[in-house]
Each structure stands twice: as C-alpha cells, then as structure tokens.
Coordinates of C-alpha atoms and ligand atoms in Angstrom, one line a residue:
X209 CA -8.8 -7.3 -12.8
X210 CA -5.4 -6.6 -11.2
X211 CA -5.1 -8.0 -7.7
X212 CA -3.7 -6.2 -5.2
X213 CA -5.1 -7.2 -2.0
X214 CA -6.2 -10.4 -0.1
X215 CA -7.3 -11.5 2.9
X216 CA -6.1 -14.8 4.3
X217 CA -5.3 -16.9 7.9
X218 CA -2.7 -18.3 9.2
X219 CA -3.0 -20.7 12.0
X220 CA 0.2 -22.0 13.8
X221 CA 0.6 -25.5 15.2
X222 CA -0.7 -26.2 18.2
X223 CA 1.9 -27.3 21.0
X224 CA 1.8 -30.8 21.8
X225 CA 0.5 -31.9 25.7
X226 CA 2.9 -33.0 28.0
X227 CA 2.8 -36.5 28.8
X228 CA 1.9 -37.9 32.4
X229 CA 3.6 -41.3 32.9
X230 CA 5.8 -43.0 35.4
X231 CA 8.7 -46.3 34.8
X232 CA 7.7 -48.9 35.2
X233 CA 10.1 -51.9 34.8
X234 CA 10.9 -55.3 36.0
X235 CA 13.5 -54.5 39.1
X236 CA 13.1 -51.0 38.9
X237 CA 11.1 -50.6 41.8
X238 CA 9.5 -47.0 42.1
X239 CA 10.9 -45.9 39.1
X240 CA 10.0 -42.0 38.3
X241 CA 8.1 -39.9 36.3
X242 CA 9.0 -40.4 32.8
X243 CA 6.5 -38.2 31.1
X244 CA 7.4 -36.3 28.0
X245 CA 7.2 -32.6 27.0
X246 CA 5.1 -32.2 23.8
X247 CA 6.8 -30.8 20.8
X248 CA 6.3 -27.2 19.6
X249 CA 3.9 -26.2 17.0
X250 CA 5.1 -25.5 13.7
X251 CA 5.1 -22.1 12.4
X252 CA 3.6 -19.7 9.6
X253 CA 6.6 -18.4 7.8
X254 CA 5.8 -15.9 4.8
X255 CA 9.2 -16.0 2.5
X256 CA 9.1 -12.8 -0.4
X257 CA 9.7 -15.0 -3.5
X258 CA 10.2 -13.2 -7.3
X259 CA 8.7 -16.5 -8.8
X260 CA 5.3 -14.5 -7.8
X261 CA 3.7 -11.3 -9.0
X262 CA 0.4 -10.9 -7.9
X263 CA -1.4 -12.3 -4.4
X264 CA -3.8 -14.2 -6.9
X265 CA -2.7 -17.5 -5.7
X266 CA -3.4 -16.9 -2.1
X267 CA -7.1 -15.5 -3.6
X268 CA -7.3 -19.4 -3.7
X269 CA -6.0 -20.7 -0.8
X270 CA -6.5 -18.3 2.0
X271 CA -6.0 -20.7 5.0
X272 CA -2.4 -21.6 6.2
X273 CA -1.7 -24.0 8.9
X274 CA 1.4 -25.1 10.9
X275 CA 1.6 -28.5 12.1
X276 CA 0.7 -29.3 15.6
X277 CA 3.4 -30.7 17.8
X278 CA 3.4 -34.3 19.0
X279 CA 2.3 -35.0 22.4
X280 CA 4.9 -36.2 24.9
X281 CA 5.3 -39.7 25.3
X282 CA 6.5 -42.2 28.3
X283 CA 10.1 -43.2 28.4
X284 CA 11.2 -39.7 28.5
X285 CA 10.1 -39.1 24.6
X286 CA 10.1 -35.7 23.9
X287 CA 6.7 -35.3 21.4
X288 CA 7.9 -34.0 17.6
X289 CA 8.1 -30.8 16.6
X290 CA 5.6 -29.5 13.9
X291 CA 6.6 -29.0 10.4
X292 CA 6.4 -25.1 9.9
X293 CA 4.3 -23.5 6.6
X294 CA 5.8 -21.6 4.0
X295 CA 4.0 -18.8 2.2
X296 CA 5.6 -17.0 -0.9
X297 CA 4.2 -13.8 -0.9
X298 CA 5.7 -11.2 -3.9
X299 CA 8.4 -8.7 -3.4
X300 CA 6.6 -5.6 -2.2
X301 CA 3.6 -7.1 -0.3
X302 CA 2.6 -5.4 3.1
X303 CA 1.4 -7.8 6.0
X304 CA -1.3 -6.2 8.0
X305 CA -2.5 -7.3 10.9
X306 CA -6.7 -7.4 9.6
X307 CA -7.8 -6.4 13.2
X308 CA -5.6 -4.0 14.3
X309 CA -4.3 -2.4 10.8
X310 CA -0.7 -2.5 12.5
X311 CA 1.6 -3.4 9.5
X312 CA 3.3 -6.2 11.0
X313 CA 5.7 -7.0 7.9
X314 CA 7.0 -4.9 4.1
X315 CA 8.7 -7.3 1.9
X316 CA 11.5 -5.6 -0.2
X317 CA 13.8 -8.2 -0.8
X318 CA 13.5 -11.3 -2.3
X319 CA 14.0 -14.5 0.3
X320 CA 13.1 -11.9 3.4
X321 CA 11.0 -14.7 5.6
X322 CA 8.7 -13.4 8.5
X323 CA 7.1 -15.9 10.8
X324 CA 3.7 -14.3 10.9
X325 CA 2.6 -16.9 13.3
X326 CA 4.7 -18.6 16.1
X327 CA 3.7 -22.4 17.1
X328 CA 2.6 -22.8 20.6
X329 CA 5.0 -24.2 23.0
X330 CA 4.7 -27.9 23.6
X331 CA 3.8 -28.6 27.4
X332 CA 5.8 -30.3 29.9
X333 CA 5.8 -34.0 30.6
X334 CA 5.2 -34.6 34.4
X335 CA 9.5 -35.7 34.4
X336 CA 9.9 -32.2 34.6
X337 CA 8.4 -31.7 37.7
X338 CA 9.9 -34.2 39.4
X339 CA 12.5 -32.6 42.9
X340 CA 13.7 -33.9 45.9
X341 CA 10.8 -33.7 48.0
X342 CA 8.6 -34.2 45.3
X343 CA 9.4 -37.9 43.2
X344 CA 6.3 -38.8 41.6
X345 CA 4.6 -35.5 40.2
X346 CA 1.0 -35.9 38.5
X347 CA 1.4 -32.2 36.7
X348 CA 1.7 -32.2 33.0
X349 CA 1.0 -29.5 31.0
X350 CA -1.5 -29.3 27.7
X351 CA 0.7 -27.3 25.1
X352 CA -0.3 -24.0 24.0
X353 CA -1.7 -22.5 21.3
X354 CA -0.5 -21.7 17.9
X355 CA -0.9 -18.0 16.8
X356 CA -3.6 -17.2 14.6
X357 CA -4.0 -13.9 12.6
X358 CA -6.4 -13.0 10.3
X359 CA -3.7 -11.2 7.9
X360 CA -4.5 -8.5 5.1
X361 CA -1.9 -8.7 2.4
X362 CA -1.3 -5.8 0.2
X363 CA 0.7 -5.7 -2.9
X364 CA 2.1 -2.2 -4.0
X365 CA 2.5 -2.7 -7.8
X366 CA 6.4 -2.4 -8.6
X367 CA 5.9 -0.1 -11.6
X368 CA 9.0 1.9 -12.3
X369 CA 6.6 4.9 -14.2
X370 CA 3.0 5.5 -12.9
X371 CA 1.4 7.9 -15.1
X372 CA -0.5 10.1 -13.5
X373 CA -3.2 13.2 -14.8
X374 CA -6.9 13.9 -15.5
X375 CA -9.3 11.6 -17.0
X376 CA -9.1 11.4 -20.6
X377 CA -5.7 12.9 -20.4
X378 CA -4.3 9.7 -22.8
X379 CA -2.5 7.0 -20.0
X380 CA -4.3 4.5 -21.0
X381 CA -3.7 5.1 -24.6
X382 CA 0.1 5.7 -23.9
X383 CA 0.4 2.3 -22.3
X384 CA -1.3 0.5 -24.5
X385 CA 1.3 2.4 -27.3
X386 CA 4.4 1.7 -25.5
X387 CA 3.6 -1.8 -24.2
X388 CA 1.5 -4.9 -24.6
X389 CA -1.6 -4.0 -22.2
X390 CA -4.4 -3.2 -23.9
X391 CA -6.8 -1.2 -21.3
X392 CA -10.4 0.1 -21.9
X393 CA -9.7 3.5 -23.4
X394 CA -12.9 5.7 -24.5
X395 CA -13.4 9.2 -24.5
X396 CA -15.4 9.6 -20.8
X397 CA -13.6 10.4 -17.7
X398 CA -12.9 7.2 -15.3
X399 CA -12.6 5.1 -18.1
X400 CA -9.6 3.3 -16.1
X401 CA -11.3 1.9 -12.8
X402 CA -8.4 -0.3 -11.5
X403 CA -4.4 -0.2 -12.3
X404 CA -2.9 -1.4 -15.3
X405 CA 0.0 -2.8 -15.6
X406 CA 2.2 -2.9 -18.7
X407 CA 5.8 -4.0 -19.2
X408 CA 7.9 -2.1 -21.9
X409 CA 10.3 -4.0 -23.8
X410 CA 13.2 -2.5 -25.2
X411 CA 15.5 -3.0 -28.3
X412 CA 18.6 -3.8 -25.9
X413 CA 16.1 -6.6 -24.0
X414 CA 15.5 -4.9 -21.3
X415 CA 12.3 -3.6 -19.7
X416 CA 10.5 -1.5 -17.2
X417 CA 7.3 -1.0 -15.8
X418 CA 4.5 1.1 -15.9
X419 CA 1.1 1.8 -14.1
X420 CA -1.9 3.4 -15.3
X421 CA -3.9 4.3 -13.0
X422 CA -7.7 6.1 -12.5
X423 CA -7.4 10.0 -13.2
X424 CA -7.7 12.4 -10.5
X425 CA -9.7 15.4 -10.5
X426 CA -9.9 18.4 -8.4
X427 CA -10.5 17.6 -5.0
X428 CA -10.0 14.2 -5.4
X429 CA -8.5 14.0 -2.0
X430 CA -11.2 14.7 -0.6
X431 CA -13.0 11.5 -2.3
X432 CA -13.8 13.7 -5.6
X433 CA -14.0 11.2 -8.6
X434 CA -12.3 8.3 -7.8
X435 CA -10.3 9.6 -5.1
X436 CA -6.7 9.4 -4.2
X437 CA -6.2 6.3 -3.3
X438 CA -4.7 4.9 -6.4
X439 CA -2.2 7.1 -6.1
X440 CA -0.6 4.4 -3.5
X441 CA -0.2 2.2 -6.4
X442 CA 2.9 4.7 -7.9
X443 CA 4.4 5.5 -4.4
X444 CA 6.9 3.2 -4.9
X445 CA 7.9 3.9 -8.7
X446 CA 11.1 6.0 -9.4
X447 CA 9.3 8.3 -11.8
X448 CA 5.9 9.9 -12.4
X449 CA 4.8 10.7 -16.1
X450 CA 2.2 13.4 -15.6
X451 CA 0.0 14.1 -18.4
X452 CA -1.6 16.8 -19.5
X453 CA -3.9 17.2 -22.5
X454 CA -3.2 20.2 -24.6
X455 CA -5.6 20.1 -26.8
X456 CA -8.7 22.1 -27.1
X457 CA -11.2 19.5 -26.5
X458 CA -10.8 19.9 -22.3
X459 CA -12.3 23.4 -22.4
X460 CA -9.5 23.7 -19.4
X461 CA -6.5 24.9 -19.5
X462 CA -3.4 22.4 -19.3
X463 CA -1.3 24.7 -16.9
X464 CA -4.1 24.5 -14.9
X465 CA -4.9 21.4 -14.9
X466 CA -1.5 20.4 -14.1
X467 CA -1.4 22.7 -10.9
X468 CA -4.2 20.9 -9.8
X469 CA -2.7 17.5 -9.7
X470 CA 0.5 18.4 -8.5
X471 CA -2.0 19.9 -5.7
X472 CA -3.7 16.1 -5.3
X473 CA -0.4 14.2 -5.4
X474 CA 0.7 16.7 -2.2
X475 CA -2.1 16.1 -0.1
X476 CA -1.7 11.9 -0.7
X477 CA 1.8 12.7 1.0
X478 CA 4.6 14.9 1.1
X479 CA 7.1 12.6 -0.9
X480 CA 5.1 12.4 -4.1
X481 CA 5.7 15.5 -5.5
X482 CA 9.0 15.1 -4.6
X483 CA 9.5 12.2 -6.3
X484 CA 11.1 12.6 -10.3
X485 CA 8.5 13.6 -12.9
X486 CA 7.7 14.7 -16.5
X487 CA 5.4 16.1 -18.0
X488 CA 4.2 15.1 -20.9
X489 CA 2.0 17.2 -23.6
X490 CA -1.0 14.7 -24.6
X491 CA -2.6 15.0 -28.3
X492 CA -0.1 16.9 -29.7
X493 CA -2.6 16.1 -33.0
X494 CA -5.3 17.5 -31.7
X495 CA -4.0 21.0 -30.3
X496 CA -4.8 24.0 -32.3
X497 CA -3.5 26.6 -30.5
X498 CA 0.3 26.3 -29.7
X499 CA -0.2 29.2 -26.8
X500 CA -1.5 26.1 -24.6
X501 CA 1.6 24.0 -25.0
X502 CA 4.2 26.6 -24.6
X503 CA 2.7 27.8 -21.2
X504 CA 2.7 24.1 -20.0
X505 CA 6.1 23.5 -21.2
X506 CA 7.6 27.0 -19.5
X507 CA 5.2 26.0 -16.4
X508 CA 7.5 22.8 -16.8
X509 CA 10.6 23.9 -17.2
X510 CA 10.1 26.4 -14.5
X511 CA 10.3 23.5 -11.8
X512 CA 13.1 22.1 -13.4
X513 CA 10.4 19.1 -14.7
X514 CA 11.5 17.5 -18.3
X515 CA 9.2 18.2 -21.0
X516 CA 7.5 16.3 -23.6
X517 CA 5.1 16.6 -26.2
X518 CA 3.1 13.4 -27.6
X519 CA 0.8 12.1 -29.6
X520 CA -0.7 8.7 -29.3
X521 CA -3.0 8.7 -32.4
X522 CA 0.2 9.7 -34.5
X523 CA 2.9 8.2 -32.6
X524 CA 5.0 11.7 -32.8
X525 CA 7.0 11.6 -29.2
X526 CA 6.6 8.1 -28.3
X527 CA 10.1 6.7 -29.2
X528 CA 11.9 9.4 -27.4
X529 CA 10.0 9.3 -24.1
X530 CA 9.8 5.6 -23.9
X531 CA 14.0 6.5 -24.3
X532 CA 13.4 9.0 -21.7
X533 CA 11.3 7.3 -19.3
X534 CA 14.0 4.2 -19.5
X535 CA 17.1 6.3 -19.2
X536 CA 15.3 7.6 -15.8
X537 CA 14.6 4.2 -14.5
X538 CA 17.8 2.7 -15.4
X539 CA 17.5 0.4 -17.8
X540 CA 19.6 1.9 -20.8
Ligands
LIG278 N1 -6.6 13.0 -30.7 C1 -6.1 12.3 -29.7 N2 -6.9 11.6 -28.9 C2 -6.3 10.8 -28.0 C3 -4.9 10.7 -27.8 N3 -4.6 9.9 -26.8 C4 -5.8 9.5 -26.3 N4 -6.8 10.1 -27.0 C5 -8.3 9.9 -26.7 O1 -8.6 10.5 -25.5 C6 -9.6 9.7 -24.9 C7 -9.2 9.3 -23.5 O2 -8.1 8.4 -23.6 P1 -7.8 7.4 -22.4 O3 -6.5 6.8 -22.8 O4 -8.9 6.5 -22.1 O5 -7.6 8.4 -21.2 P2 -7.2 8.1 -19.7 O6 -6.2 9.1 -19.3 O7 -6.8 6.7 -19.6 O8 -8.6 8.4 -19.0 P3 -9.2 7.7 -17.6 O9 -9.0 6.3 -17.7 O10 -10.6 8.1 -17.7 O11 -8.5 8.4 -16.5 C8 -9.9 8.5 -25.8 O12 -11.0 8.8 -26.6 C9 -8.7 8.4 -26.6 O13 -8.9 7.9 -27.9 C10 -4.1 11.4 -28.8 O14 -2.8 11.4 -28.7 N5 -4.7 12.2 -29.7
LIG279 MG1 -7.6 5.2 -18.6

C-alpha cells in the first residue's frame, strides 16, 4: 500500500507561569518584587527533508510535542525556554489544517521549515509589574498555551510520468516492463486500486519516476469507476503517458477512448491537459486491424501530441519510449 496521507497532532509547549516572589535579604529592608517571567513554550517546526519519501513514519508516531517553558523563578530568573520539535516531512507534502481544510503549508524545497505550532508565551513574574506608586505587586501571570492542530499531511507523489488511460489499457504492465514495481495486473478493469510507484533506471545511471495509477472511465468525474481523484497523484509530474489500447479486444474505439479521457483530465482542472503528453498505442501484438492505430496516431499528431506504439507482451516500443519519456523529463 502506498501512503499518501496521515493524520497527526502537534502540540506546542506550554508557556511557563510567571513567578510571584519578593527579596528578601539580610539589610535589604523591603526589597521588591523579584518574580520571574516564565519561559516560552517550545515549538512544532515541520522541516521538508529528502532523507524521506513517504509520511509512513509519521503513520507511527502521530503525536508531536514542544516543550513547556520553565516557570519563572525568584531572584529575577527568567524560567527556560522550551526546546522546540522537529518534524521531517518529505518534499511535496501539503499541511492541512484537519478542521478547517485551509492548507496552511506546501513543501517544495528541501530544508523549507514551517512552525506549524507556536509555543505559548511565558507569563510575567510579578517584577514586572512593579511602578512608582505601585512597589510590591502580587500579579503574575500563568503562561499561555501552546498551539495545537490536528494536521492532515498529504503527500503528492513526485513522479516525473503518470500514466494515465482506461482500465486494462496496459500501465500497470508498462511499469512493471520499464522498472522494478511489480503491480497486480489482470485482465479486469480497476485492477490498480492505489498508485504505484516505479523508479526507471537508465544506462547512463540516472533515473526518473513514474506513477500508475487507477483507470478512468467515462464520467469518472462525476465519481464513475474509481473517480478522479487519483488524478491528483500526476498533477505534479512534467509529463503524462496516455494510453490507449488499440487492440480489438476493447470493443471501443481507441480515438474514442482517448477523447474521453482528455475529457476527464479537463474537468479535474484546467492545467492537466495542458500539461506535456504522449500517447502511447498499447498491445501493438494484439491489434488486427491497423485502421484503429492510424486514426489514433493522426488524432495524435493532430494536437501536436508525440506518438507511440507499444507492446508490453513483446517488448516492441519499450526501449524508445522509456528514451522518450527520459529525454522529456530531463534526465538524458
Ligand atoms: N496482448 C497484450 N496484452 C497486454 C499488453 N499489456 C497489457 N496486457 C494485458 O491487459 C490486461 C490489463 O493490463 P493492466 O496492466 O492490468 O492494465 P491497467 O491499465 O493497469 O488496468 P487497471 O489497473 O485496471 O486500470 C492484462 O491482462 C495484461 O496482461 C500487451 O502489450 N499486449
Ligand atoms: Mg493497473
């Protein structure tokens, strides 16, 4: 299971009370309030760290606290502060508030800290209310409050390629070709229920990312299937792949079909289909009639989309869109 989301609190340090106490020394008749202010609360800092991929490790540790202050003390002593929390969260995790929904925080670089959670001011010592007309005060505060948040953490996977298309269309096959995820792959729709996540190696050591995700389906914004809301897990990436079995076995037509999920990816936003893409003829093998793939391909070419033809049970196209797919992301 791919983790993605995870709910946890953070609790800032409590300021520490202000202290109530007066001189008192040998010869020092009357000597003043001496009361020290308690020390601030120490805060919940979440700091995006690369040494992390997933939220998995906050799955097990879902409470964070800041240290409270230290009360005031006589003699003037100022209480200490509270040692503030660190959180590593991974590049590309969303802080939202879990009450409200606001998103209070998006992580994009790696060391970004955000103090989630402020420690409570420590309350004043009864020295600082000490004036002229008023020398031995009795007021002291109790220090306030750390923050607390309930906080929903959301991790957009960093793929470079999400593959989109229909059930059955061949992502999952193609990922488990091109890199070392091995998905459930059968031949029913919604066979993929959660994202996958493979890395592709290449020859010059370099690598890139790529997301499978559910199919989508006519209507699927509209909570057909699965739904759409996958489709936030390729937002991010610099490329769609979009799929489109050609062969006979759909009893659709791939042209079709591919008009019906550029359709979906517009009504999750307007960016997505703006986004780069290619399309990509699946089961090449398994295509009798060549009508199907040349109407794709011209649908294709038509809007200026690069076009590929595949098959994963032969492994004719793979080399040269894995080169494609890497030259589009960067890494050749
Ligand atoms: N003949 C042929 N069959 C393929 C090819 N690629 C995938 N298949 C078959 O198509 C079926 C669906 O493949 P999947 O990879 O599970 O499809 P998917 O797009 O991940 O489907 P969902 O997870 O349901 O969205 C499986 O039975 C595969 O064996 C191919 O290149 N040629
Ligand atoms: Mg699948």
């Amino acid at each position: 299971m791919f983790i993605d989301e995870v709910i946890i609190t953070v609790k800032a340090g409590d300021g520490g009370n202000g202290c109530l106490a007066f001189r008192r020394e040998k010869f020092v008749p009357r000597g003043g309030p001496s009361g020290g202010d308690g020390g601030r609360g120490g805060d919940v800092i979440l700091i995006a760290s690369q040494h992390y991929n997933t939220l998995l490790h906050l799955r097990f540790n879902p409470e964070h606290k800041g240290e409270r202050g230290r009360h005031g003390e006589g003699s003037n002593r100022k209480g200490r502060e509270g040692a503030s929390v660190d959180v590593a969260v991974p590049v590309g995790t969303i802080v939202y508030d879990w009450e409200t929904g606001e998103v209070l925080h998006d992580f994009t670089e790696p060391g970004d800290r955000f103090v989630v959670a402020r420690g409570g001011r420590g309350g004043k010592g009864n020295a600082r209310f000490a004036t002229s007309t008023h020398q031995a005060p009795t007021e002291h505060e109790p220090g306030r409050p750390g923050e607390e948040k309930r906080l929903r953490l959301e991790l957009k996977l960093l793929a470079d390629v999400g593959l989109v298309g229909f059930p059955n269309a061949g992502k999952s096959t193609l990922i488990s070709r091109i890199s070392a995820a091995r998905p459930k792959i059968a031949d029913y729709p919604f066979t993929t229920l959660e994202p996958n996540l493979g890395v592709v190696q290449l020859p010059n050591y370099k690598s890139f990312v790529v997301a499978d995700i559910p199919g989508l389906i006519e209507g699927a914004h509209t909570g057909a299937g699965l739904g759409i809301q996958f489709l936030r897990h390729v937002e991010r990436t610099r490329l769609l792949a979009h799929l489109v079995d050609v062969s006979e076995g759909t009893g659709r037509d791939p042209a079709q079909d591919f008009e019906i999920i550029m359709t979906e990816l517009a009504s999750f936003s307007e960016e997505l289909p703006k986004k780069p893409m290619i399309v990509i003829a699946t089961k090449l093998d398994a295509a009798q009639d060549p009508a199907r793939v040349d109407a794709l391909r011209e649908l294709a070419h038509e809007r200026g989309f690069a076009f590929f033809e595949i098959s994963s049970i032969t492994g004719k196209g793979i080399d040269e869109l894995k080169f494609a797919m890497a030259e589009r992301v960067g890494v050749v």
